[in-house]
């Protein structure tokens, strides 16, 4: 969504924002780490941040 407002703001750390609101948050870098985090049973809400590459629809 190239024209969605707010998506071009650099440097937003969603993991830290979530932690500041009392939400368990993790930033994962790879598939294995993502699988490990998703296999855990959370005690409440959580945020899992997964950075992805910007692509164009085909």
Coordinates of N, CA and C in Angstrom, one line a residue:
X1 N 0.8 -1.2 0.0 CA 0.0 0.0 0.0 C 0.9 1.2 0.0
X2 N 1.4 1.6 -1.1 CA 2.3 2.7 -1.2 C 1.7 4.1 -0.7
X3 N 0.4 4.3 -0.8 CA -0.2 5.6 -0.5 C -0.8 5.6 0.9
X4 N -0.6 4.5 1.7 CA -1.2 4.5 3.1 C -0.5 5.5 3.9
X5 N -1.3 6.4 4.6 CA -0.7 7.4 5.5 C 0.1 6.8 6.6
X6 N 1.3 7.4 6.9 CA 2.1 7.0 8.1 C 3.0 5.8 7.8
X7 N 3.0 5.2 6.6 CA 3.9 4.1 6.4 C 5.3 4.5 5.9
X8 N 5.4 5.8 5.7 CA 6.7 6.3 5.2 C 7.5 7.0 6.4
X9 N 7.0 6.9 7.6 CA 7.7 7.5 8.7 C 8.8 6.6 9.2
X10 N 10.1 7.0 9.0 CA 11.2 6.1 9.4 C 11.5 6.1 10.9
X11 N 12.1 5.0 11.3 CA 12.6 4.9 12.7 C 11.6 4.6 13.8
X12 N 10.4 4.2 13.4 CA 9.4 3.8 14.4 C 9.7 2.4 15.0
X13 N 9.9 2.3 16.3 CA 10.2 1.0 16.9 C 8.9 0.5 17.6
X14 N 8.2 -0.3 16.8 CA 6.9 -0.8 17.3 C 7.1 -1.7 18.5
X15 N 8.2 -2.4 18.6 CA 8.5 -3.3 19.7 C 8.6 -2.5 21.0
X16 N 9.3 -1.4 21.0 CA 9.5 -0.5 22.2 C 8.2 0.2 22.5
X17 N 7.4 0.6 21.5 CA 6.1 1.2 21.8 C 5.2 0.2 22.6
X18 N 5.2 -1.1 22.1 CA 4.3 -2.1 22.7 C 4.8 -2.3 24.1
X19 N 6.1 -2.5 24.3 CA 6.7 -2.7 25.7 C 6.3 -1.5 26.6
X20 N 6.3 -0.3 26.1 CA 6.0 0.9 26.9 C 4.5 0.9 27.3
X21 N 3.7 0.1 26.6 CA 2.3 0.0 26.9 C 2.0 -1.3 27.7
X22 N 3.1 -2.0 28.1 CA 2.9 -3.1 29.0 C 2.6 -4.4 28.2
X23 N 2.9 -4.4 26.9 CA 2.6 -5.6 26.1 C 4.0 -6.3 25.8
X24 N 4.0 -7.6 26.0 CA 5.2 -8.4 25.7 C 5.4 -8.2 24.2
X25 N 6.7 -7.9 23.8 CA 7.0 -7.7 22.4 C 8.3 -8.3 22.0
X26 N 8.4 -8.8 20.8 CA 9.6 -9.4 20.3 C 9.8 -9.0 18.9
X27 N 11.1 -8.8 18.5 CA 11.4 -8.5 17.1 C 12.2 -9.7 16.6
X28 N 11.7 -10.4 15.6 CA 12.4 -11.5 15.1 C 13.0 -11.3 13.8
X29 N 14.1 -12.0 13.5 CA 14.9 -11.7 12.3 C 14.8 -12.8 11.2
X30 N 14.4 -14.0 11.6 CA 14.4 -15.1 10.6 C 13.3 -16.1 10.9
X31 N 13.1 -17.0 9.9 CA 12.0 -18.0 10.0 C 12.1 -18.8 11.2
X32 N 13.3 -19.3 11.5 CA 13.4 -20.2 12.7 C 13.0 -19.5 14.0
X33 N 13.5 -18.2 14.1 CA 13.1 -17.5 15.3 C 11.6 -17.2 15.4
X34 N 11.0 -16.9 14.2 CA 9.6 -16.7 14.2 C 8.8 -17.9 14.6
X35 N 9.2 -19.1 14.1 CA 8.6 -20.3 14.4 C 8.7 -20.5 15.9
X36 N 9.8 -20.3 16.5 CA 10.0 -20.5 17.9 C 9.1 -19.6 18.8
X37 N 9.0 -18.3 18.4 CA 8.2 -17.4 19.1 C 6.7 -17.8 19.0
X38 N 6.3 -18.2 17.8 CA 4.9 -18.5 17.6 C 4.5 -19.8 18.2
X39 N 5.5 -20.6 18.6 CA 5.2 -21.9 19.3 C 5.0 -21.7 20.8
X40 N 5.4 -20.5 21.3 CA 5.3 -20.2 22.7 C 3.8 -19.8 23.0
X41 N 3.4 -20.1 24.2 CA 2.0 -19.8 24.6 C 2.1 -18.5 25.4
X42 N 1.6 -17.4 24.9 CA 1.7 -16.1 25.6 C 0.7 -16.1 26.8
X43 N 1.0 -15.3 27.8 CA 0.2 -15.1 29.0 C -0.9 -14.1 28.7
X44 N -0.7 -13.3 27.7 CA -1.6 -12.2 27.3 C -1.3 -11.7 25.9
X45 N -1.7 -10.5 25.7 CA -1.4 -10.0 24.3 C 0.1 -9.8 24.1
X46 N 0.5 -9.9 22.9 CA 1.9 -9.8 22.5 C 2.0 -9.2 21.1
X47 N 3.1 -8.6 20.8 CA 3.4 -8.2 19.5 C 4.7 -8.9 19.0
X48 N 4.6 -9.4 17.8 CA 5.8 -10.0 17.2 C 6.0 -9.2 15.9
X49 N 7.2 -8.5 16.0 CA 7.5 -7.7 14.8 C 8.4 -8.5 13.9
X50 N 8.0 -8.5 12.6 CA 8.7 -9.2 11.6 C 8.9 -8.2 10.4
X51 N 10.1 -7.9 10.2 CA 10.4 -7.0 9.1 C 10.4 -7.7 7.8
X52 N 9.8 -7.1 6.8 CA 9.7 -7.8 5.5 C 10.3 -6.8 4.4
X53 N 10.6 -7.4 3.3 CA 11.1 -6.6 2.2 C 9.9 -6.0 1.4
X54 N 10.1 -4.7 1.0 CA 9.0 -4.1 0.2 C 9.0 -4.7 -1.2
X55 N 7.8 -5.1 -1.6 CA 7.7 -5.7 -2.9 C 6.5 -5.0 -3.7
X56 N 6.4 -5.2 -4.9 CA 5.3 -4.7 -5.7 C 4.4 -5.9 -6.1
X57 N 3.1 -5.6 -6.1 CA 2.2 -6.7 -6.5 C 2.5 -7.2 -7.9
X58 N 2.3 -8.5 -8.1 CA 2.5 -9.0 -9.5 C 1.2 -9.1 -10.2

